[in-house]
mmCIF file of C-alpha atoms and ligand atoms in Angstrom:
data_model
loop_
_atom_site.group_PDB
_atom_site.id
_atom_site.type_symbol
_atom_site.label_atom_id
_atom_site.label_comp_id
_atom_site.label_asym_id
_atom_site.label_seq_id
_atom_site.Cartn_x
_atom_site.Cartn_y
_atom_site.Cartn_z
ATOM 1 C CA MET V 1 0.000 0.000 0.000
ATOM 2 C CA ASN V 2 1.190 3.506 -0.793
ATOM 3 C CA ILE V 3 -1.295 6.139 0.219
ATOM 4 C CA TYR V 4 -0.536 9.824 -0.202
ATOM 5 C CA LEU V 5 -2.452 12.043 2.226
ATOM 6 C CA ASP V 6 -0.119 15.042 2.080
ATOM 7 C CA ASN V 7 -1.644 17.000 -0.779
ATOM 8 C CA ASN V 8 -1.316 20.322 1.053
ATOM 9 C CA ALA V 9 2.471 19.894 0.922
ATOM 10 C CA THR V 10 2.530 19.134 -2.771
ATOM 11 C CA THR V 11 0.590 17.165 -5.380
ATOM 12 C CA LYS V 12 1.475 14.740 -8.142
ATOM 13 C CA LEU V 13 2.012 16.242 -11.572
ATOM 14 C CA SER V 14 -0.717 14.906 -13.831
ATOM 15 C CA LYS V 15 0.398 12.890 -16.865
ATOM 16 C CA ASP V 16 -1.739 15.031 -19.114
ATOM 17 C CA THR V 17 -0.008 18.198 -17.874
ATOM 18 C CA LEU V 18 3.426 16.638 -18.324
ATOM 19 C CA ASP V 19 2.527 15.815 -21.931
ATOM 20 C CA LYS V 20 1.645 19.484 -22.541
ATOM 21 C CA MET V 21 4.978 20.580 -21.068
ATOM 22 C CA ILE V 22 7.336 18.261 -22.939
ATOM 23 C CA PRO V 23 7.356 20.136 -26.282
ATOM 24 C CA TYR V 24 8.499 23.270 -24.381
ATOM 25 C CA LEU V 25 11.437 21.353 -22.943
ATOM 26 C CA THR V 26 12.372 19.811 -26.292
ATOM 27 C CA GLU V 27 11.565 21.428 -29.637
ATOM 28 C CA HIS V 28 10.396 24.822 -28.303
ATOM 29 C CA PHE V 29 13.421 25.210 -26.062
ATOM 30 C CA GLY V 30 14.159 28.803 -27.098
ATOM 31 C CA ASN V 31 14.534 31.764 -24.769
ATOM 32 C CA ALA V 32 11.162 33.532 -24.813
ATOM 33 C CA SER V 33 12.963 36.895 -24.907
ATOM 34 C CA SER V 34 14.930 36.048 -28.072
ATOM 35 C CA GLN V 35 13.898 37.695 -31.294
ATOM 36 C CA HIS V 36 14.195 34.689 -33.575
ATOM 37 C CA SER V 37 11.779 31.897 -34.384
ATOM 38 C CA PHE V 38 12.980 29.727 -31.482
ATOM 39 C CA GLY V 39 12.226 32.599 -29.132
ATOM 40 C CA SER V 40 8.830 33.338 -30.594
ATOM 41 C CA ALA V 41 7.762 29.679 -30.370
ATOM 42 C CA ALA V 42 8.522 29.799 -26.634
ATOM 43 C CA ALA V 43 6.934 33.233 -26.245
ATOM 44 C CA LYS V 44 3.767 31.910 -27.830
ATOM 45 C CA GLY V 45 3.472 29.228 -25.138
ATOM 46 C CA MET V 46 4.160 31.812 -22.454
ATOM 47 C CA ASN V 47 1.582 34.293 -23.722
ATOM 48 C CA ALA V 48 -1.101 31.647 -24.127
ATOM 49 C CA SER V 49 -0.471 30.423 -20.569
ATOM 50 C CA ARG V 50 -0.706 33.943 -19.143
ATOM 51 C CA GLU V 51 -3.930 34.428 -21.095
ATOM 52 C CA THR V 52 -5.462 31.168 -19.813
ATOM 53 C CA ILE V 53 -4.650 31.789 -16.161
ATOM 54 C CA SER V 54 -5.813 35.437 -16.262
ATOM 55 C CA LYS V 55 -9.113 34.436 -17.816
ATOM 56 C CA ILE V 56 -9.748 31.809 -15.143
ATOM 57 C CA LEU V 57 -9.089 34.365 -12.380
ATOM 58 C CA GLY V 58 -11.082 37.096 -14.121
ATOM 59 C CA VAL V 59 -8.109 39.477 -14.372
ATOM 60 C CA GLU V 60 -6.258 41.180 -17.234
ATOM 61 C CA SER V 61 -3.269 39.286 -18.634
ATOM 62 C CA LYS V 62 -1.099 42.352 -18.030
ATOM 63 C CA GLU V 63 -1.915 42.000 -14.337
ATOM 64 C CA LEU V 64 -0.485 38.470 -14.141
ATOM 65 C CA PHE V 65 3.199 37.824 -13.408
ATOM 66 C CA PHE V 66 4.953 34.468 -13.258
ATOM 67 C CA THR V 67 7.255 33.692 -10.333
ATOM 68 C CA GLY V 68 9.393 30.763 -9.256
ATOM 69 C CA SER V 69 7.225 29.673 -6.295
ATOM 70 C CA GLY V 70 4.637 30.670 -3.727
ATOM 71 C CA VAL V 71 7.258 31.774 -1.226
ATOM 72 C CA GLU V 72 8.932 33.905 -3.875
ATOM 73 C CA GLY V 73 5.611 35.527 -4.778
ATOM 74 C CA ASP V 74 4.903 36.310 -1.122
ATOM 75 C CA ASN V 75 8.340 37.908 -0.776
ATOM 76 C CA LEU V 76 8.035 39.930 -3.975
ATOM 77 C CA ALA V 77 4.605 41.143 -2.890
ATOM 78 C CA ILE V 78 5.343 42.083 0.718
ATOM 79 C CA ARG V 79 8.824 43.488 0.173
ATOM 80 C CA GLY V 80 7.700 45.192 -3.030
ATOM 81 C CA VAL V 81 4.761 46.977 -1.358
ATOM 82 C CA VAL V 82 6.900 48.033 1.582
ATOM 83 C CA LYS V 83 9.529 49.433 -0.750
ATOM 84 C CA ALA V 84 7.013 51.387 -2.807
ATOM 85 C CA TYR V 85 4.804 52.722 0.006
ATOM 86 C CA LYS V 86 7.097 53.129 3.022
ATOM 87 C CA ASN V 87 6.935 56.899 2.742
ATOM 88 C CA ARG V 88 3.250 56.674 3.647
ATOM 89 C CA GLY V 89 3.811 54.689 6.823
ATOM 90 C CA LYS V 90 5.617 51.829 8.453
ATOM 91 C CA HIS V 91 2.783 49.769 9.902
ATOM 92 C CA LEU V 92 1.881 46.346 8.506
ATOM 93 C CA ILE V 93 -0.913 43.934 9.464
ATOM 94 C CA THR V 94 -0.877 40.164 9.078
ATOM 95 C CA SER V 95 -2.270 37.129 10.905
ATOM 96 C CA SER V 96 -0.596 34.872 13.439
ATOM 97 C CA ILE V 97 -1.130 31.750 11.293
ATOM 98 C CA GLU V 98 0.627 32.638 8.028
ATOM 99 C CA HIS V 99 2.891 30.302 6.053
ATOM 100 C CA PRO V 100 6.623 30.814 6.746
ATOM 101 C CA GLY V 101 6.928 32.554 3.362
ATOM 102 C CA VAL V 102 4.879 35.398 4.837
ATOM 103 C CA LYS V 103 5.658 35.009 8.547
ATOM 104 C CA GLU V 104 9.434 35.095 8.156
ATOM 105 C CA THR V 105 9.258 37.984 5.712
ATOM 106 C CA PHE V 106 7.449 40.091 8.301
ATOM 107 C CA ALA V 107 9.922 38.992 10.981
ATOM 108 C CA ASP V 108 12.690 40.261 8.717
ATOM 109 C CA LEU V 109 10.909 43.573 8.110
ATOM 110 C CA GLU V 110 10.479 44.081 11.865
ATOM 111 C CA LYS V 111 14.277 44.027 12.130
ATOM 112 C CA GLU V 112 14.334 46.786 9.536
ATOM 113 C CA GLY V 113 12.121 48.985 11.695
ATOM 114 C CA PHE V 114 8.606 48.220 10.455
ATOM 115 C CA GLN V 115 5.827 47.721 13.005
ATOM 116 C CA VAL V 116 3.866 44.537 12.446
ATOM 117 C CA THR V 117 0.519 43.649 14.028
ATOM 118 C CA TYR V 118 -0.113 39.896 14.123
ATOM 119 C CA LEU V 119 -3.878 39.407 14.372
ATOM 120 C CA PRO V 120 -4.904 36.604 16.735
ATOM 121 C CA VAL V 121 -7.213 33.785 15.633
ATOM 122 C CA ASP V 122 -9.990 31.928 17.456
ATOM 123 C CA THR V 123 -10.086 28.172 18.155
ATOM 124 C CA ASN V 124 -11.168 27.591 14.560
ATOM 125 C CA GLY V 125 -8.256 29.566 13.129
ATOM 126 C CA LEU V 126 -10.340 32.583 12.108
ATOM 127 C CA ILE V 127 -9.238 36.187 12.447
ATOM 128 C CA SER V 128 -11.811 38.674 13.717
ATOM 129 C CA ILE V 129 -12.938 41.536 11.519
ATOM 130 C CA SER V 130 -13.209 43.898 14.473
ATOM 131 C CA ASP V 131 -9.613 43.095 15.469
ATOM 132 C CA LEU V 132 -8.592 43.977 11.926
ATOM 133 C CA LYS V 133 -10.486 47.273 12.014
ATOM 134 C CA ASN V 134 -8.992 48.145 15.386
ATOM 135 C CA ALA V 135 -5.470 47.407 14.191
ATOM 136 C CA ILE V 136 -5.585 49.879 11.305
ATOM 137 C CA THR V 137 -3.770 53.185 11.853
ATOM 138 C CA ASP V 138 -2.912 56.143 9.607
ATOM 139 C CA GLU V 139 0.473 54.483 9.188
ATOM 140 C CA THR V 140 -0.845 51.143 7.867
ATOM 141 C CA ILE V 141 0.288 50.412 4.300
ATOM 142 C CA LEU V 142 -0.288 46.667 3.949
ATOM 143 C CA ILE V 143 -2.703 43.961 5.090
ATOM 144 C CA SER V 144 -1.481 40.443 4.366
ATOM 145 C CA ILE V 145 -3.879 37.625 5.210
ATOM 146 C CA MET V 146 -3.843 34.141 3.728
ATOM 147 C CA TYR V 147 -6.882 32.814 1.863
ATOM 148 C CA ALA V 148 -6.875 29.325 3.390
ATOM 149 C CA ASN V 149 -4.540 27.869 5.968
ATOM 150 C CA ASN V 150 -2.243 25.024 4.920
ATOM 151 C CA GLU V 151 -2.250 23.243 8.297
ATOM 152 C CA VAL V 152 -5.883 23.302 9.390
ATOM 153 C CA GLY V 153 -7.692 24.433 6.220
ATOM 154 C CA THR V 154 -9.543 27.434 7.690
ATOM 155 C CA ILE V 155 -10.800 29.834 5.016
ATOM 156 C CA GLN V 156 -10.671 33.493 6.100
ATOM 157 C CA PRO V 157 -13.466 36.065 5.479
ATOM 158 C CA ILE V 158 -11.569 37.339 2.444
ATOM 159 C CA ASN V 159 -14.396 39.407 0.983
ATOM 160 C CA GLU V 160 -14.860 41.379 4.213
ATOM 161 C CA ILE V 161 -11.113 41.886 4.601
ATOM 162 C CA GLY V 162 -10.915 43.177 1.025
ATOM 163 C CA LYS V 163 -13.712 45.679 1.635
ATOM 164 C CA ILE V 164 -12.016 47.062 4.717
ATOM 165 C CA ALA V 165 -8.656 47.329 2.971
ATOM 166 C CA LYS V 166 -10.250 49.171 0.063
ATOM 167 C CA GLU V 167 -12.167 51.537 2.341
ATOM 168 C CA HIS V 168 -8.912 52.519 4.060
ATOM 169 C CA LYS V 169 -6.892 52.534 0.809
ATOM 170 C CA ILE V 170 -4.522 49.904 2.189
ATOM 171 C CA ILE V 171 -2.929 47.312 -0.099
ATOM 172 C CA PHE V 172 -4.334 43.814 0.483
ATOM 173 C CA HIS V 173 -1.960 40.942 -0.265
ATOM 174 C CA CYS V 174 -3.369 37.431 -0.063
ATOM 175 C CA ASP V 175 -1.359 34.203 -0.010
ATOM 176 C CA ALA V 176 -3.884 32.089 -1.918
ATOM 177 C CA VAL V 177 -1.585 29.117 -2.442
ATOM 178 C CA GLN V 178 -4.014 26.705 -0.753
ATOM 179 C CA ALA V 179 -7.071 28.184 -2.436
ATOM 180 C CA VAL V 180 -6.374 28.628 -6.144
ATOM 181 C CA GLY V 181 -7.247 25.420 -8.000
ATOM 182 C CA LYS V 182 -9.125 24.021 -4.987
ATOM 183 C CA ILE V 183 -11.964 26.467 -4.306
ATOM 184 C CA PRO V 184 -13.362 29.376 -6.355
ATOM 185 C CA VAL V 185 -11.143 32.470 -6.151
ATOM 186 C CA ASN V 186 -11.980 35.832 -7.694
ATOM 187 C CA PRO V 187 -9.532 38.569 -6.666
ATOM 188 C CA LYS V 188 -11.499 41.422 -8.280
ATOM 189 C CA ASN V 189 -14.737 40.538 -6.456
ATOM 190 C CA ASP V 190 -12.846 40.294 -3.177
ATOM 191 C CA ASN V 191 -10.825 43.503 -3.623
ATOM 192 C CA ILE V 192 -7.563 41.604 -3.359
ATOM 193 C CA ASP V 193 -4.734 43.773 -4.690
ATOM 194 C CA ILE V 194 -2.071 41.072 -4.867
ATOM 195 C CA LEU V 195 -2.876 37.369 -5.073
ATOM 196 C CA VAL V 196 -0.105 34.769 -4.837
ATOM 197 C CA PHE V 197 -0.385 31.120 -5.893
ATOM 198 C CA THR V 198 1.743 28.203 -7.065
ATOM 199 C CA ALA V 199 1.274 25.345 -9.563
ATOM 200 C CA HIS V 200 2.458 22.339 -7.576
ATOM 201 C CA LYS V 201 -0.464 22.569 -5.140
ATOM 202 C CA PHE V 202 -2.936 21.797 -7.943
ATOM 203 C CA HIS V 203 -1.151 18.981 -9.804
ATOM 204 C CA GLY V 204 1.054 21.319 -11.826
ATOM 205 C CA PRO V 205 4.861 21.324 -11.844
ATOM 206 C CA LYS V 206 7.086 22.580 -9.039
ATOM 207 C CA GLY V 207 9.184 25.724 -9.430
ATOM 208 C CA ILE V 208 6.521 27.877 -11.083
ATOM 209 C CA GLY V 209 4.101 30.255 -9.418
ATOM 210 C CA ALA V 210 2.225 33.388 -10.344
ATOM 211 C CA MET V 211 0.871 36.570 -8.846
ATOM 212 C CA TYR V 212 -1.973 38.857 -9.799
ATOM 213 C CA ILE V 213 -1.157 42.508 -9.157
ATOM 214 C CA ARG V 214 -4.037 44.910 -9.691
ATOM 215 C CA SER V 215 -3.248 47.659 -12.195
ATOM 216 C CA GLY V 216 -2.269 50.769 -10.271
ATOM 217 C CA VAL V 217 -0.609 48.958 -7.357
ATOM 218 C CA ARG V 218 3.061 49.910 -7.150
ATOM 219 C CA ILE V 219 5.648 47.248 -6.364
ATOM 220 C CA GLY V 220 9.261 48.105 -5.594
ATOM 221 C CA LYS V 221 11.767 45.787 -7.222
ATOM 222 C CA THR V 222 13.537 43.227 -5.077
ATOM 223 C CA ILE V 223 15.239 41.294 -7.908
ATOM 224 C CA THR V 224 17.127 43.209 -10.574
ATOM 225 C CA GLY V 225 18.043 41.942 -14.016
ATOM 226 C CA GLY V 226 16.306 41.768 -17.377
ATOM 227 C CA GLY V 227 12.860 42.844 -18.449
ATOM 228 C CA GLN V 228 10.949 39.608 -17.868
ATOM 229 C CA GLU V 229 7.647 39.714 -15.958
ATOM 230 C CA GLY V 230 7.452 43.488 -15.997
ATOM 231 C CA LYS V 231 10.989 43.639 -14.548
ATOM 232 C CA LEU V 232 9.519 42.260 -11.323
ATOM 233 C CA ARG V 233 10.873 38.769 -11.674
ATOM 234 C CA PRO V 234 13.700 38.870 -14.187
ATOM 235 C CA GLY V 235 15.357 35.658 -15.295
ATOM 236 C CA THR V 236 14.863 33.449 -18.350
ATOM 237 C CA SER V 237 11.218 32.431 -18.569
ATOM 238 C CA ASN V 238 10.301 28.913 -17.419
ATOM 239 C CA VAL V 239 7.947 28.379 -20.342
ATOM 240 C CA ALA V 240 7.400 24.645 -19.781
ATOM 241 C CA GLY V 241 6.420 25.473 -16.193
ATOM 242 C CA MET V 242 4.033 28.197 -17.317
ATOM 243 C CA VAL V 243 2.401 25.885 -19.860
ATOM 244 C CA GLY V 244 2.083 23.200 -17.189
ATOM 245 C CA MET V 245 0.652 25.638 -14.680
ATOM 246 C CA ALA V 246 -1.978 26.920 -17.104
ATOM 247 C CA HIS V 247 -3.042 23.425 -18.113
ATOM 248 C CA ALA V 248 -3.162 22.160 -14.523
ATOM 249 C CA LEU V 249 -5.299 25.137 -13.483
ATOM 250 C CA GLU V 250 -7.673 24.632 -16.415
ATOM 251 C CA GLN V 251 -8.108 21.009 -15.361
ATOM 252 C CA ALA V 252 -8.553 21.872 -11.701
ATOM 253 C CA VAL V 253 -11.194 24.472 -12.433
ATOM 254 C CA SER V 254 -13.110 22.321 -14.917
ATOM 255 C CA SER V 255 -13.891 19.697 -12.250
ATOM 256 C CA MET V 256 -13.671 21.895 -9.173
ATOM 257 C CA ASN V 257 -17.274 21.519 -8.028
ATOM 258 C CA GLU V 258 -17.226 17.717 -8.225
ATOM 259 C CA HIS V 259 -13.875 17.618 -6.463
ATOM 260 C CA ILE V 260 -15.105 19.820 -3.618
ATOM 261 C CA ILE V 261 -18.113 17.559 -3.035
ATOM 262 C CA TYR V 262 -16.078 14.359 -3.337
ATOM 263 C CA GLU V 263 -13.256 15.531 -1.075
ATOM 264 C CA SER V 264 -15.445 16.960 1.658
ATOM 265 C CA GLN V 265 -17.573 13.791 1.749
ATOM 266 C CA LEU V 266 -14.472 11.599 1.954
ATOM 267 C CA ARG V 267 -12.956 13.834 4.648
ATOM 268 C CA ASP V 268 -16.184 13.895 6.685
ATOM 269 C CA TYR V 269 -16.465 10.098 6.424
ATOM 270 C CA PHE V 270 -12.852 9.772 7.603
ATOM 271 C CA GLU V 271 -13.459 12.022 10.610
ATOM 272 C CA ALA V 272 -16.770 10.385 11.550
ATOM 273 C CA GLU V 273 -15.260 6.885 11.447
ATOM 274 C CA LEU V 274 -12.221 7.914 13.493
ATOM 275 C CA LEU V 275 -14.444 9.533 16.088
ATOM 276 C CA LYS V 276 -16.222 6.179 16.494
ATOM 277 C CA SER V 277 -13.070 4.112 16.772
ATOM 278 C CA ILE V 278 -10.440 6.188 18.621
ATOM 279 C CA PRO V 279 -11.015 7.929 21.987
ATOM 280 C CA GLU V 280 -9.520 11.276 23.053
ATOM 281 C CA ILE V 281 -9.058 12.877 19.654
ATOM 282 C CA VAL V 282 -9.832 16.425 18.565
ATOM 283 C CA PHE V 283 -10.636 17.613 15.053
ATOM 284 C CA ASN V 284 -9.087 21.057 14.724
ATOM 285 C CA ALA V 285 -10.984 23.850 12.964
ATOM 286 C CA GLN V 286 -13.820 21.405 12.346
ATOM 287 C CA LYS V 287 -16.431 24.136 12.830
ATOM 288 C CA ALA V 288 -14.707 26.513 10.437
ATOM 289 C CA ASN V 289 -15.432 26.957 6.785
ATOM 290 C CA ARG V 290 -12.454 24.843 5.689
ATOM 291 C CA LEU V 291 -10.731 23.434 2.645
ATOM 292 C CA PRO V 292 -12.601 20.314 1.539
ATOM 293 C CA GLY V 293 -9.705 17.852 1.882
ATOM 294 C CA THR V 294 -7.913 19.063 4.996
ATOM 295 C CA SER V 295 -8.238 17.300 8.337
ATOM 296 C CA SER V 296 -6.067 18.311 11.296
ATOM 297 C CA ILE V 297 -6.377 15.826 14.139
ATOM 298 C CA THR V 298 -4.942 15.910 17.639
ATOM 299 C CA PHE V 299 -4.325 12.500 19.186
ATOM 300 C CA LYS V 300 -4.076 13.393 22.832
ATOM 301 C CA TYR V 301 -1.142 12.123 24.923
ATOM 302 C CA LEU V 302 0.947 11.126 21.899
ATOM 303 C CA GLU V 303 3.788 12.569 19.834
ATOM 304 C CA GLY V 304 2.908 13.452 16.239
ATOM 305 C CA GLU V 305 6.340 12.317 15.069
ATOM 306 C CA SER V 306 5.816 8.762 16.284
ATOM 307 C CA ILE V 307 2.380 8.592 14.656
ATOM 308 C CA LEU V 308 3.821 9.952 11.406
ATOM 309 C CA LEU V 309 6.666 7.425 11.376
ATOM 310 C CA SER V 310 4.345 4.527 12.223
ATOM 311 C CA LEU V 311 1.986 5.547 9.427
ATOM 312 C CA ASN V 312 4.905 5.892 7.024
ATOM 313 C CA TYR V 313 5.995 2.355 7.920
ATOM 314 C CA LYS V 314 2.526 1.215 6.840
ATOM 315 C CA GLY V 315 2.789 3.137 3.546
ATOM 316 C CA ILE V 316 0.702 6.151 4.554
ATOM 317 C CA ALA V 317 2.140 9.639 3.996
ATOM 318 C CA VAL V 318 0.924 12.473 6.240
ATOM 319 C CA SER V 319 2.415 15.525 7.862
ATOM 320 C CA SER V 320 2.791 16.668 11.448
ATOM 321 C CA GLY V 321 2.188 20.387 11.637
ATOM 322 C CA SER V 322 3.359 21.892 8.364
ATOM 323 C CA ALA V 323 6.001 20.400 6.103
ATOM 324 C CA CYS V 324 8.244 23.428 6.536
ATOM 325 C CA SER V 325 8.354 23.219 10.318
ATOM 326 C CA SER V 326 8.296 19.447 10.639
ATOM 327 C CA THR V 327 12.084 19.132 10.574
ATOM 328 C CA GLU V 328 12.261 21.248 13.732
ATOM 329 C CA LEU V 329 10.527 19.934 16.799
ATOM 330 C CA GLN V 330 8.794 23.240 17.439
ATOM 331 C CA PRO V 331 5.059 22.982 17.941
ATOM 332 C CA SER V 332 3.173 24.500 15.028
ATOM 333 C CA HIS V 333 2.672 28.263 15.435
ATOM 334 C CA VAL V 334 -0.751 27.828 13.810
ATOM 335 C CA LEU V 335 -2.024 25.371 16.422
ATOM 336 C CA ILE V 336 -0.544 27.445 19.251
ATOM 337 C CA ALA V 337 -2.245 30.582 17.901
ATOM 338 C CA MET V 338 -5.528 28.652 17.902
ATOM 339 C CA GLY V 339 -5.097 28.111 21.631
ATOM 340 C CA ILE V 340 -4.259 24.414 21.449
ATOM 341 C CA PRO V 341 -2.067 23.485 24.446
ATOM 342 C CA ILE V 342 1.571 22.771 23.495
ATOM 343 C CA GLU V 343 1.398 19.102 24.510
ATOM 344 C CA PHE V 344 -1.638 18.539 22.302
ATOM 345 C CA ALA V 345 -0.142 20.547 19.417
ATOM 346 C CA HIS V 346 2.742 18.041 19.501
ATOM 347 C CA GLY V 347 0.248 15.214 18.976
ATOM 348 C CA THR V 348 -1.351 16.689 15.884
ATOM 349 C CA ILE V 349 -1.328 15.192 12.394
ATOM 350 C CA ARG V 350 -2.450 16.851 9.166
ATOM 351 C CA PHE V 351 -4.209 14.609 6.683
ATOM 352 C CA SER V 352 -4.686 16.330 3.329
ATOM 353 C CA LEU V 353 -6.559 14.177 0.897
ATOM 354 C CA ASP V 354 -7.820 15.097 -2.548
ATOM 355 C CA PHE V 355 -9.755 13.723 -5.505
ATOM 356 C CA THR V 356 -6.948 11.266 -6.262
ATOM 357 C CA ASN V 357 -7.664 9.361 -3.030
ATOM 358 C CA THR V 358 -10.223 6.535 -2.839
ATOM 359 C CA LYS V 359 -12.610 5.325 -0.138
ATOM 360 C CA GLU V 360 -10.664 2.031 -0.012
ATOM 361 C CA GLU V 361 -7.534 3.983 0.868
ATOM 362 C CA ILE V 362 -9.344 5.891 3.595
ATOM 363 C CA ASP V 363 -10.755 2.654 5.053
ATOM 364 C CA TYR V 364 -7.243 1.223 5.232
ATOM 365 C CA VAL V 365 -6.005 4.417 6.923
ATOM 366 C CA ILE V 366 -8.796 4.253 9.524
ATOM 367 C CA ILE V 367 -8.009 0.632 10.474
ATOM 368 C CA THR V 368 -4.267 1.269 10.494
ATOM 369 C CA LEU V 369 -4.581 4.414 12.584
ATOM 370 C CA LYS V 370 -6.674 2.648 15.191
ATOM 371 C CA GLU V 371 -3.984 -0.041 15.538
ATOM 372 C CA ILE V 372 -1.160 2.504 15.697
ATOM 373 C CA ILE V 373 -2.824 4.803 18.208
ATOM 374 C CA THR V 374 -3.803 1.911 20.464
ATOM 375 C CA ARG V 375 -0.248 0.494 20.410
ATOM 376 C CA LEU V 376 1.444 3.876 20.954
ATOM 377 C CA ARG V 377 -0.861 4.741 23.825
ATOM 378 C CA GLU V 378 -0.153 1.411 25.534
ATOM 379 C CA ILE V 379 3.468 2.506 25.862
ATOM 380 C CA SER V 380 2.764 6.222 26.457
ATOM 381 C CA PRO V 381 3.401 7.364 30.054
ATOM 382 C CA LEU V 382 1.263 10.457 29.381
ATOM 383 C CA TRP V 383 -1.663 8.294 28.332
ATOM 384 C CA ASN V 384 -1.263 5.913 31.242
ATOM 385 C CA ASN V 385 -1.084 8.788 33.746
ATOM 386 C CA ASN V 386 -4.202 10.272 32.251
ATOM 387 C CA MET V 387 -6.086 6.982 32.491
ATOM 388 C CA GLU V 388 -5.037 6.492 36.112
ATOM 389 C CA ASN V 389 -6.231 9.988 36.993
ATOM 390 C CA LYS V 390 -9.581 9.245 35.374
ATOM 391 C CA ILE V 391 -10.012 6.028 37.382
ATOM 392 C CA LYS V 392 -9.174 7.715 40.736
HETATM 393 C C1 PLP N 1 2.904 25.612 -0.044
HETATM 394 C C2 PLP N 1 2.552 26.948 0.427
HETATM 395 C C3 PLP N 1 3.356 28.060 0.114
HETATM 396 C C4 PLP N 1 4.673 27.921 -0.604
HETATM 397 O O1 PLP N 1 4.557 27.660 -1.973
HETATM 398 P P1 PLP N 1 5.881 27.165 -2.731
HETATM 399 O O2 PLP N 1 5.538 27.183 -4.168
HETATM 400 O O3 PLP N 1 6.147 25.790 -2.212
HETATM 401 O O4 PLP N 1 6.959 28.119 -2.381
HETATM 402 C C5 PLP N 1 2.957 29.309 0.544
HETATM 403 N N1 PLP N 1 1.819 29.481 1.222
HETATM 404 C C6 PLP N 1 1.009 28.446 1.539
HETATM 405 C C7 PLP N 1 -0.258 28.707 2.279
HETATM 406 C C8 PLP N 1 1.354 27.152 1.163
HETATM 407 O O5 PLP N 1 0.559 26.129 1.485
#
């Protein structure tokens, strides 16, 4: 058995998308900036991809810029806005549950003298609109709030945030890496000024991302070089990646509604069955409006690492906390911000399934998890202490 339940970390490139990319790695290998036929063949693929993605998002193709990844897009956006608008003020607002690509960028800017407000979240991972309103000052130049959280799946009230940002004439950057290709996203309707996303989270290739920047928003340059991507992200164009990204997004959007229904039913089945078979577990952000395939589960009195390794031994791939922080044994900042006690945060596993997973796989995971949790708890001093206290 090999079951992949880590689709929030990355997804498998679809065969169909790979087939669309291959000609741009072989015969159309030219540099899209070159003025000969090899260049124009590549440029054609690039332009068509930009066109396709813009149309899907309902934006102008001149408002769409390719990047190398989600993290790069977040950096270009945040650092670019700060560079262009710092004369207006030095206050920035974000949430306490952002991806490291955003979180660490703000930490860096704090060292440079910017003031950053980190909005708290409730037990479901939601920011509060009144907290946001209260945080705004005359000095605020940027609001950066993610669309959907990668660890627990919570979807933020993006439309309301966009309205407030617009009212106060503050730039709204949104890390929509977990949203684009999974749920409907329309940056113009939501007054998002900068939207960042990446192909490998929706079965496209790795190493290619994109950002929508509303016409009129100024972005200071953080990378200098040639004229590619409006001089914002110079470097020879990754045309095969762009073609793959556009095709993967087209595919994702064409079956999005069915996928949402399928994934949320499979996820709900998974959670309901686990609730019946394993005691002392908590489903995080279960009451929130969440991504259809994300399930964050705390197995009380256990270490997430040992659950992860036991599952891996049985051929099941999951993540403890987020992939980026799982090499350090720090509890996830997302779970801590949600008020989950440190010892329980350590016992949390993220299952991220998608339309590629089957009910048979989920049934195998349920049975295997029950065995693993029972065995680990038998040898867990924390669990045994807890049981003794209950009996007393
Ligand atoms: C995966 C992820 C990123 C990073 O995207 P990369 O293309 O891997 O750099 C950023 N934000 C969120 C919410 C993510 O889930």
